[in-house]
Amino acid sequence: MSQASFPNLFSPITLGSLALRNRIVSTGHETHLNEKGRIGDRMIAYHEARARGGAGLIVVEVALVHPSAVFVADPIRVDTDDCIPGYRRLAEVVKGHGSGLIAQLFHPGREMLASEDGTAPVSYSASATPNERFHVMPRPMTPEMIAEVIASYGAAARRMQEAGLDGVEIVASHGYLPAQFLNGQVNRREDAYGGSLENRTRFIREIAAAIRAETGAGFAVGLRLSGDERSHEGLEADEILDACELIAAEGTLDYLSVVAGSSATLAGSVHIAPPMYEAAGYTAPLGQAIRERTGLATIVTGRINQPQEAEKIIANGQADMCGMTRAMICDPEAGNKAQEGRAEDIRACIGCNQACIGHFHDGYPISCIQNPVSGRELQLGTPSLAAAKRRVMVIGGGPGGMKAAAVAAERGHEVALFEQEAQLGGQARLAQLLPHRAEFGGIITNLTREMELAGVDIRTGTAVDDGVIRDYGPDAVIIATGAAPRWPEFEGRGEAHTVDAWQVLQGQADIGKSVLVADWRADWVGMGVAELLAQNGHHVRLAVNGYMPGQTIQMYVRDAGIGRLHSLGVEVLPYMRLFGADEDSVYLQHIMSNEAVICEGVDTLVLCQGHVPRNSVEEMVRGLGLEHHLAGDCVAPRTAEEAVLEGLRAGRRV
């Protein structure tokens, strides 16, 4: 497929006076790449990669327009002229690659995630209506403060135009301050900013007017909003449509950017970065309804991770442009590849949320489990060709070994990958068997394609011994042999009917009616196995060695999973360690009180107790005295993210 295969996606479009080369948008998203509240080299390199890779429009992440808008530690601020030099440098680089550049202007209102110094700041909103997710009680804004904040949006827009940007986007999505004024269940005011829909849209309308008054002709102004907040007491689609019609009638906006969800509730927040269980492009109908009601150019964002999906949405009139943000975190070159007829070479996002939004929530710079260069452009960049061609043997065909093989071959080495199983993928093959995790198998497809393009000699169904190694005669060996299920010692291990998660997923276990899942890792494995067994009609108890299921995984994935477990009737036992078992009971111990917890009537104990590294090949290679490098779970059992990163580094070291 080439550009001709995506005629709508690669057709130009104009937002106001802003002419764009195509319909691909990298929408605003937190990167944690700012430097003490300013845009510096790391963030510029990150966005440059996406502009160079073919994005038509790049929208820079939220920036605070007013001192009261702090919502995380060390946010980007545009409330003084100090921000202009950083944005100017970014604009020169991004626009130099042919992309448009727009900045998000932001005030969270009551949606306070953290603070700058550990103390809880005062939050402000339309009214003293608390949110559910962060348990924040805001202070109602006075009329004087409202006027000041509105003016601050205009001043911030002026700074962005002075810095050379093409426009700004008012963030009224996900229950943030403008949406709090819009929502009649949050906004209880009795003045000109509350009550009727006209009054509740006044805050947004006056912000847009202030921006227009402060900026010159040709400067694009957009509004990002949730087409449906999908939350308890959230704005619903019909209300949003009526509000959009009122706001659009003012003539101050050039486009609307449509998403779903709300930061105010756990259920709504899942849609901020929807996990893989949401259908591709599921927000498109919301965008279509708003586009038809307002007549404004519309961007739609939500699980659009392939050009085929974006082309269909635009062709069907559901949007004018598509936000493909995580798609370009995973593969910054996605636009170029699609335009050049290489769509099958795109490294497709699998919606795992682990290193993109997951890193942000943990306070780390953005990345991608499939593409460790994302967010590390300055450190990792583009590898150089090897000084001399070498014969490299990679042992293990999981994500770590596959990435190592692809990278080593890209650098010019002769590379062969040996995998003892008939199929590549390692534990990713098991992960895709869990409920709502099928798309995780995409990492296998993507890495296989990377190896094919690099010219790796792939040898599956080949167990490696010293004879195989000697026959191949490698100059260097990369070991990525993974891990095996951990079976801890516990009393009665030989008496109870005990199986592990791998046996369950591979259909190698006879599971009884009543099951207890002993989850030591508190990750997606224990949750997923419990959900799978409950779906299949088993009575399931999930004993977690932590304070909740999924404690160690990204919160949107975890929270949605906990909801499904509840709906399936899974009994969750937090703070539990496995102590012992017999023919019909499992004995647990509360990890804080050390008191016994006895679960009777258990037919099968399922172990989700983490993994132990497979090191026999490493010992063999050491014995042969060969240069060798390790990657992934054979070093220490962790996740696919670490395996791929270490595989990349190993491929660059040989």
PDB file of N, CA and C in Angstrom, residues 386-458:
ATOM      1  N   ALA A 386      28.216  -1.197  12.214  1.00  0.00           N
ATOM      2  CA  ALA A 386      29.356  -1.812  12.895  1.00  0.00           C
ATOM      3  C   ALA A 386      30.641  -1.567  12.112  1.00  0.00           C
ATOM      4  N   ALA A 387      31.738  -1.407  12.848  1.00  0.00           N
ATOM      5  CA  ALA A 387      33.033  -1.170  12.194  1.00  0.00           C
ATOM      6  C   ALA A 387      33.460  -2.374  11.371  1.00  0.00           C
ATOM      7  N   ALA A 388      33.112  -3.570  11.820  1.00  0.00           N
ATOM      8  CA  ALA A 388      33.467  -4.797  11.110  1.00  0.00           C
ATOM      9  C   ALA A 388      32.324  -5.793  11.233  1.00  0.00           C
ATOM     10  N   LYS A 389      32.054  -6.513  10.176  1.00  0.00           N
ATOM     11  CA  LYS A 389      30.972  -7.485  10.181  1.00  0.00           C
ATOM     12  C   LYS A 389      31.373  -8.694  11.020  1.00  0.00           C
ATOM     13  N   ARG A 390      30.462  -9.117  11.896  1.00  0.00           N
ATOM     14  CA  ARG A 390      30.729 -10.256  12.767  1.00  0.00           C
ATOM     15  C   ARG A 390      29.617 -11.287  12.614  1.00  0.00           C
ATOM     16  N   ARG A 391      29.910 -12.486  13.073  1.00  0.00           N
ATOM     17  CA  ARG A 391      28.943 -13.583  13.062  1.00  0.00           C
ATOM     18  C   ARG A 391      28.336 -13.663  14.460  1.00  0.00           C
ATOM     19  N   VAL A 392      27.051 -13.336  14.545  1.00  0.00           N
ATOM     20  CA  VAL A 392      26.396 -13.200  15.849  1.00  0.00           C
ATOM     21  C   VAL A 392      25.315 -14.266  15.985  1.00  0.00           C
ATOM     22  N   MET A 393      25.334 -14.960  17.117  1.00  0.00           N
ATOM     23  CA  MET A 393      24.346 -15.992  17.418  1.00  0.00           C
ATOM     24  C   MET A 393      23.443 -15.485  18.546  1.00  0.00           C
ATOM     25  N   VAL A 394      22.141 -15.455  18.295  1.00  0.00           N
ATOM     26  CA  VAL A 394      21.175 -15.065  19.321  1.00  0.00           C
ATOM     27  C   VAL A 394      20.423 -16.317  19.749  1.00  0.00           C
ATOM     28  N   ILE A 395      20.419 -16.593  21.041  1.00  0.00           N
ATOM     29  CA  ILE A 395      19.761 -17.796  21.557  1.00  0.00           C
ATOM     30  C   ILE A 395      18.536 -17.377  22.363  1.00  0.00           C
ATOM     31  N   GLY A 396      17.376 -17.685  21.842  1.00  0.00           N
ATOM     32  CA  GLY A 396      16.121 -17.318  22.491  1.00  0.00           C
ATOM     33  C   GLY A 396      15.299 -16.411  21.600  1.00  0.00           C
ATOM     34  N   GLY A 397      14.056 -16.827  21.302  1.00  0.00           N
ATOM     35  CA  GLY A 397      13.209 -16.089  20.369  1.00  0.00           C
ATOM     36  C   GLY A 397      12.052 -15.372  21.004  1.00  0.00           C
ATOM     37  N   GLY A 398      12.233 -14.920  22.257  1.00  0.00           N
ATOM     38  CA  GLY A 398      11.244 -14.044  22.858  1.00  0.00           C
ATOM     39  C   GLY A 398      11.511 -12.603  22.450  1.00  0.00           C
ATOM     40  N   PRO A 399      10.784 -11.624  23.029  1.00  0.00           N
ATOM     41  CA  PRO A 399      10.983 -10.224  22.637  1.00  0.00           C
ATOM     42  C   PRO A 399      12.422  -9.731  22.762  1.00  0.00           C
ATOM     43  N   GLY A 400      13.123 -10.113  23.831  1.00  0.00           N
ATOM     44  CA  GLY A 400      14.500  -9.660  23.996  1.00  0.00           C
ATOM     45  C   GLY A 400      15.417 -10.179  22.918  1.00  0.00           C
ATOM     46  N   GLY A 401      15.337 -11.471  22.625  1.00  0.00           N
ATOM     47  CA  GLY A 401      16.182 -12.054  21.596  1.00  0.00           C
ATOM     48  C   GLY A 401      15.839 -11.537  20.212  1.00  0.00           C
ATOM     49  N   MET A 402      14.553 -11.367  19.934  1.00  0.00           N
ATOM     50  CA  MET A 402      14.143 -10.869  18.624  1.00  0.00           C
ATOM     51  C   MET A 402      14.645  -9.451  18.389  1.00  0.00           C
ATOM     52  N   LYS A 403      14.525  -8.618  19.408  1.00  0.00           N
ATOM     53  CA  LYS A 403      15.006  -7.236  19.258  1.00  0.00           C
ATOM     54  C   LYS A 403      16.522  -7.215  19.095  1.00  0.00           C
ATOM     55  N   ALA A 404      17.225  -8.014  19.875  1.00  0.00           N
ATOM     56  CA  ALA A 404      18.684  -8.061  19.774  1.00  0.00           C
ATOM     57  C   ALA A 404      19.108  -8.490  18.376  1.00  0.00           C
ATOM     58  N   ALA A 405      18.463  -9.502  17.835  1.00  0.00           N
ATOM     59  CA  ALA A 405      18.810  -9.999  16.508  1.00  0.00           C
ATOM     60  C   ALA A 405      18.569  -8.938  15.440  1.00  0.00           C
ATOM     61  N   ALA A 406      17.414  -8.274  15.507  1.00  0.00           N
ATOM     62  CA  ALA A 406      17.090  -7.249  14.515  1.00  0.00           C
ATOM     63  C   ALA A 406      18.097  -6.110  14.551  1.00  0.00           C
ATOM     64  N   VAL A 407      18.425  -5.643  15.744  1.00  0.00           N
ATOM     65  CA  VAL A 407      19.345  -4.508  15.877  1.00  0.00           C
ATOM     66  C   VAL A 407      20.754  -4.887  15.419  1.00  0.00           C
ATOM     67  N   ALA A 408      21.237  -6.062  15.819  1.00  0.00           N
ATOM     68  CA  ALA A 408      22.577  -6.487  15.404  1.00  0.00           C
ATOM     69  C   ALA A 408      22.654  -6.620  13.883  1.00  0.00           C
ATOM     70  N   ALA A 409      21.607  -7.161  13.268  1.00  0.00           N
ATOM     71  CA  ALA A 409      21.604  -7.311  11.816  1.00  0.00           C
ATOM     72  C   ALA A 409      21.513  -5.955  11.114  1.00  0.00           C
ATOM     73  N   GLU A 410      20.717  -5.037  11.670  1.00  0.00           N
ATOM     74  CA  GLU A 410      20.623  -3.689  11.095  1.00  0.00           C
ATOM     75  C   GLU A 410      21.982  -2.998  11.075  1.00  0.00           C
ATOM     76  N   ARG A 411      22.820  -3.342  12.021  1.00  0.00           N
ATOM     77  CA  ARG A 411      24.147  -2.722  12.099  1.00  0.00           C
ATOM     78  C   ARG A 411      25.156  -3.372  11.152  1.00  0.00           C
ATOM     79  N   GLY A 412      24.721  -4.401  10.432  1.00  0.00           N
ATOM     80  CA  GLY A 412      25.577  -4.987   9.422  1.00  0.00           C
ATOM     81  C   GLY A 412      26.157  -6.340   9.754  1.00  0.00           C
ATOM     82  N   HIS A 413      25.801  -6.923  10.883  1.00  0.00           N
ATOM     83  CA  HIS A 413      26.336  -8.233  11.252  1.00  0.00           C
ATOM     84  C   HIS A 413      25.557  -9.360  10.570  1.00  0.00           C
ATOM     85  N   GLU A 414      26.193 -10.516  10.477  1.00  0.00           N
ATOM     86  CA  GLU A 414      25.522 -11.735  10.048  1.00  0.00           C
ATOM     87  C   GLU A 414      24.916 -12.381  11.291  1.00  0.00           C
ATOM     88  N   VAL A 415      23.599 -12.461  11.342  1.00  0.00           N
ATOM     89  CA  VAL A 415      22.919 -12.831  12.581  1.00  0.00           C
ATOM     90  C   VAL A 415      21.996 -14.030  12.341  1.00  0.00           C
ATOM     91  N   ALA A 416      22.075 -14.984  13.245  1.00  0.00           N
ATOM     92  CA  ALA A 416      21.132 -16.100  13.267  1.00  0.00           C
ATOM     93  C   ALA A 416      20.493 -16.181  14.645  1.00  0.00           C
ATOM     94  N   LEU A 417      19.185 -16.333  14.670  1.00  0.00           N
ATOM     95  CA  LEU A 417      18.463 -16.485  15.930  1.00  0.00           C
ATOM     96  C   LEU A 417      17.986 -17.925  16.054  1.00  0.00           C
ATOM     97  N   PHE A 418      18.245 -18.537  17.208  1.00  0.00           N
ATOM     98  CA  PHE A 418      17.874 -19.929  17.478  1.00  0.00           C
ATOM     99  C   PHE A 418      16.793 -19.962  18.562  1.00  0.00           C
ATOM    100  N   GLU A 419      15.687 -20.586  18.256  1.00  0.00           N
ATOM    101  CA  GLU A 419      14.578 -20.728  19.209  1.00  0.00           C
ATOM    102  C   GLU A 419      14.180 -22.201  19.264  1.00  0.00           C
ATOM    103  N   GLN A 420      14.134 -22.748  20.476  1.00  0.00           N
ATOM    104  CA  GLN A 420      13.854 -24.176  20.602  1.00  0.00           C
ATOM    105  C   GLN A 420      12.397 -24.529  20.308  1.00  0.00           C
ATOM    106  N   GLU A 421      11.478 -23.581  20.521  1.00  0.00           N
ATOM    107  CA  GLU A 421      10.074 -23.842  20.216  1.00  0.00           C
ATOM    108  C   GLU A 421       9.816 -23.682  18.716  1.00  0.00           C
ATOM    109  N   ALA A 422       8.669 -24.181  18.284  1.00  0.00           N
ATOM    110  CA  ALA A 422       8.325 -24.081  16.863  1.00  0.00           C
ATOM    111  C   ALA A 422       7.912 -22.669  16.472  1.00  0.00           C
ATOM    112  N   GLN A 423       7.528 -21.858  17.474  1.00  0.00           N
ATOM    113  CA  GLN A 423       7.077 -20.499  17.195  1.00  0.00           C
ATOM    114  C   GLN A 423       7.897 -19.500  17.994  1.00  0.00           C
ATOM    115  N   LEU A 424       8.015 -18.301  17.441  1.00  0.00           N
ATOM    116  CA  LEU A 424       8.682 -17.209  18.138  1.00  0.00           C
ATOM    117  C   LEU A 424       7.718 -16.570  19.141  1.00  0.00           C
ATOM    118  N   GLY A 425       8.275 -15.803  20.068  1.00  0.00           N
ATOM    119  CA  GLY A 425       7.430 -14.979  20.929  1.00  0.00           C
ATOM    120  C   GLY A 425       7.631 -15.153  22.408  1.00  0.00           C
ATOM    121  N   GLY A 426       8.120 -16.316  22.856  1.00  0.00           N
ATOM    122  CA  GLY A 426       8.320 -16.511  24.287  1.00  0.00           C
ATOM    123  C   GLY A 426       7.038 -16.306  25.067  1.00  0.00           C
ATOM    124  N   GLN A 427       7.133 -15.595  26.177  1.00  0.00           N
ATOM    125  CA  GLN A 427       5.972 -15.403  27.044  1.00  0.00           C
ATOM    126  C   GLN A 427       4.882 -14.545  26.406  1.00  0.00           C
ATOM    127  N   ALA A 428       5.223 -13.777  25.366  1.00  0.00           N
ATOM    128  CA  ALA A 428       4.194 -12.993  24.676  1.00  0.00           C
ATOM    129  C   ALA A 428       3.138 -13.901  24.058  1.00  0.00           C
ATOM    130  N   ARG A 429       3.535 -15.122  23.687  1.00  0.00           N
ATOM    131  CA  ARG A 429       2.560 -16.081  23.154  1.00  0.00           C
ATOM    132  C   ARG A 429       1.539 -16.475  24.213  1.00  0.00           C
ATOM    133  N   LEU A 430       1.952 -16.498  25.469  1.00  0.00           N
ATOM    134  CA  LEU A 430       1.024 -16.805  26.556  1.00  0.00           C
ATOM    135  C   LEU A 430       0.187 -15.577  26.913  1.00  0.00           C
ATOM    136  N   ALA A 431       0.817 -14.425  26.921  1.00  0.00           N
ATOM    137  CA  ALA A 431       0.108 -13.196  27.291  1.00  0.00           C
ATOM    138  C   ALA A 431      -1.105 -12.963  26.405  1.00  0.00           C
ATOM    139  N   GLN A 432      -0.977 -13.257  25.126  1.00  0.00           N
ATOM    140  CA  GLN A 432      -2.073 -12.988  24.202  1.00  0.00           C
ATOM    141  C   GLN A 432      -3.263 -13.933  24.400  1.00  0.00           C
ATOM    142  N   LEU A 433      -3.087 -14.977  25.206  1.00  0.00           N
ATOM    143  CA  LEU A 433      -4.164 -15.916  25.466  1.00  0.00           C
ATOM    144  C   LEU A 433      -5.081 -15.480  26.604  1.00  0.00           C
ATOM    145  N   LEU A 434      -4.673 -14.470  27.349  1.00  0.00           N
ATOM    146  CA  LEU A 434      -5.486 -13.989  28.458  1.00  0.00           C
ATOM    147  C   LEU A 434      -6.622 -13.106  27.948  1.00  0.00           C
ATOM    148  N   PRO A 435      -7.711 -13.000  28.703  1.00  0.00           N
ATOM    149  CA  PRO A 435      -8.831 -12.160  28.269  1.00  0.00           C
ATOM    150  C   PRO A 435      -8.391 -10.714  28.028  1.00  0.00           C
ATOM    151  N   HIS A 436      -8.836 -10.149  26.921  1.00  0.00           N
ATOM    152  CA  HIS A 436      -8.573  -8.758  26.565  1.00  0.00           C
ATOM    153  C   HIS A 436      -7.084  -8.462  26.375  1.00  0.00           C
ATOM    154  N   ARG A 437      -6.276  -9.491  26.113  1.00  0.00           N
ATOM    155  CA  ARG A 437      -4.840  -9.289  25.905  1.00  0.00           C
ATOM    156  C   ARG A 437      -4.395  -9.819  24.543  1.00  0.00           C
ATOM    157  N   ALA A 438      -5.329 -10.162  23.664  1.00  0.00           N
ATOM    158  CA  ALA A 438      -4.960 -10.777  22.384  1.00  0.00           C
ATOM    159  C   ALA A 438      -4.020  -9.891  21.580  1.00  0.00           C
ATOM    160  N   GLU A 439      -4.216  -8.580  21.683  1.00  0.00           N
ATOM    161  CA  GLU A 439      -3.405  -7.668  20.884  1.00  0.00           C
ATOM    162  C   GLU A 439      -1.942  -7.652  21.312  1.00  0.00           C
ATOM    163  N   PHE A 440      -1.663  -8.165  22.506  1.00  0.00           N
ATOM    164  CA  PHE A 440      -0.276  -8.224  22.959  1.00  0.00           C
ATOM    165  C   PHE A 440       0.568  -9.070  22.008  1.00  0.00           C
ATOM    166  N   GLY A 441      -0.070 -10.010  21.339  1.00  0.00           N
ATOM    167  CA  GLY A 441       0.650 -10.816  20.361  1.00  0.00           C
ATOM    168  C   GLY A 441       1.212 -10.001  19.212  1.00  0.00           C
ATOM    169  N   GLY A 442       0.743  -8.769  19.068  1.00  0.00           N
ATOM    170  CA  GLY A 442       1.276  -7.892  18.030  1.00  0.00           C
ATOM    171  C   GLY A 442       2.757  -7.620  18.177  1.00  0.00           C
ATOM    172  N   ILE A 443       3.269  -7.719  19.406  1.00  0.00           N
ATOM    173  CA  ILE A 443       4.700  -7.504  19.595  1.00  0.00           C
ATOM    174  C   ILE A 443       5.499  -8.571  18.866  1.00  0.00           C
ATOM    175  N   ILE A 444       4.954  -9.771  18.768  1.00  0.00           N
ATOM    176  CA  ILE A 444       5.626 -10.854  18.039  1.00  0.00           C
ATOM    177  C   ILE A 444       5.636 -10.542  16.545  1.00  0.00           C
ATOM    178  N   THR A 445       4.483 -10.143  16.025  1.00  0.00           N
ATOM    179  CA  THR A 445       4.382  -9.789  14.606  1.00  0.00           C
ATOM    180  C   THR A 445       5.350  -8.669  14.255  1.00  0.00           C
ATOM    181  N   ASN A 446       5.374  -7.635  15.100  1.00  0.00           N
ATOM    182  CA  ASN A 446       6.215  -6.474  14.820  1.00  0.00           C
ATOM    183  C   ASN A 446       7.698  -6.817  14.861  1.00  0.00           C
ATOM    184  N   LEU A 447       8.123  -7.555  15.878  1.00  0.00           N
ATOM    185  CA  LEU A 447       9.542  -7.903  15.994  1.00  0.00           C
ATOM    186  C   LEU A 447       9.964  -8.900  14.921  1.00  0.00           C
ATOM    187  N   THR A 448       9.066  -9.792  14.541  1.00  0.00           N
ATOM    188  CA  THR A 448       9.373 -10.703  13.441  1.00  0.00           C
ATOM    189  C   THR A 448       9.631  -9.925  12.160  1.00  0.00           C
ATOM    190  N   ARG A 449       8.788  -8.919  11.903  1.00  0.00           N
ATOM    191  CA  ARG A 449       8.981  -8.097  10.713  1.00  0.00           C
ATOM    192  C   ARG A 449      10.303  -7.339  10.773  1.00  0.00           C
ATOM    193  N   GLU A 450      10.647  -6.816  11.950  1.00  0.00           N
ATOM    194  CA  GLU A 450      11.934  -6.129  12.088  1.00  0.00           C
ATOM    195  C   GLU A 450      13.087  -7.065  11.746  1.00  0.00           C
ATOM    196  N   MET A 451      13.008  -8.299  12.197  1.00  0.00           N
ATOM    197  CA  MET A 451      14.077  -9.258  11.898  1.00  0.00           C
ATOM    198  C   MET A 451      14.124  -9.577  10.409  1.00  0.00           C
ATOM    199  N   GLU A 452      12.959  -9.755   9.806  1.00  0.00           N
ATOM    200  CA  GLU A 452      12.916 -10.060   8.372  1.00  0.00           C
ATOM    201  C   GLU A 452      13.535  -8.929   7.559  1.00  0.00           C
ATOM    202  N   LEU A 453      13.181  -7.698   7.887  1.00  0.00           N
ATOM    203  CA  LEU A 453      13.715  -6.554   7.150  1.00  0.00           C
ATOM    204  C   LEU A 453      15.224  -6.421   7.331  1.00  0.00           C
ATOM    205  N   ALA A 454      15.708  -6.822   8.504  1.00  0.00           N
ATOM    206  CA  ALA A 454      17.140  -6.717   8.783  1.00  0.00           C
ATOM    207  C   ALA A 454      17.934  -7.891   8.217  1.00  0.00           C
ATOM    208  N   GLY A 455      17.249  -8.950   7.779  1.00  0.00           N
ATOM    209  CA  GLY A 455      17.943 -10.091   7.201  1.00  0.00           C
ATOM    210  C   GLY A 455      18.432 -11.121   8.195  1.00  0.00           C
ATOM    211  N   VAL A 456      17.736 -11.267   9.315  1.00  0.00           N
ATOM    212  CA  VAL A 456      18.121 -12.258  10.325  1.00  0.00           C
ATOM    213  C   VAL A 456      17.776 -13.663   9.827  1.00  0.00           C
ATOM    214  N   ASP A 457      18.680 -14.600  10.040  1.00  0.00           N
ATOM    215  CA  ASP A 457      18.442 -16.019   9.759  1.00  0.00           C
ATOM    216  C   ASP A 457      17.703 -16.604  10.970  1.00  0.00           C
ATOM    217  N   ILE A 458      16.416 -16.903  10.820  1.00  0.00           N
ATOM    218  CA  ILE A 458      15.577 -17.344  11.931  1.00  0.00           C
ATOM    219  C   ILE A 458      15.473 -18.870  11.908  1.00  0.00           C
TER     220      ILE A 458
END
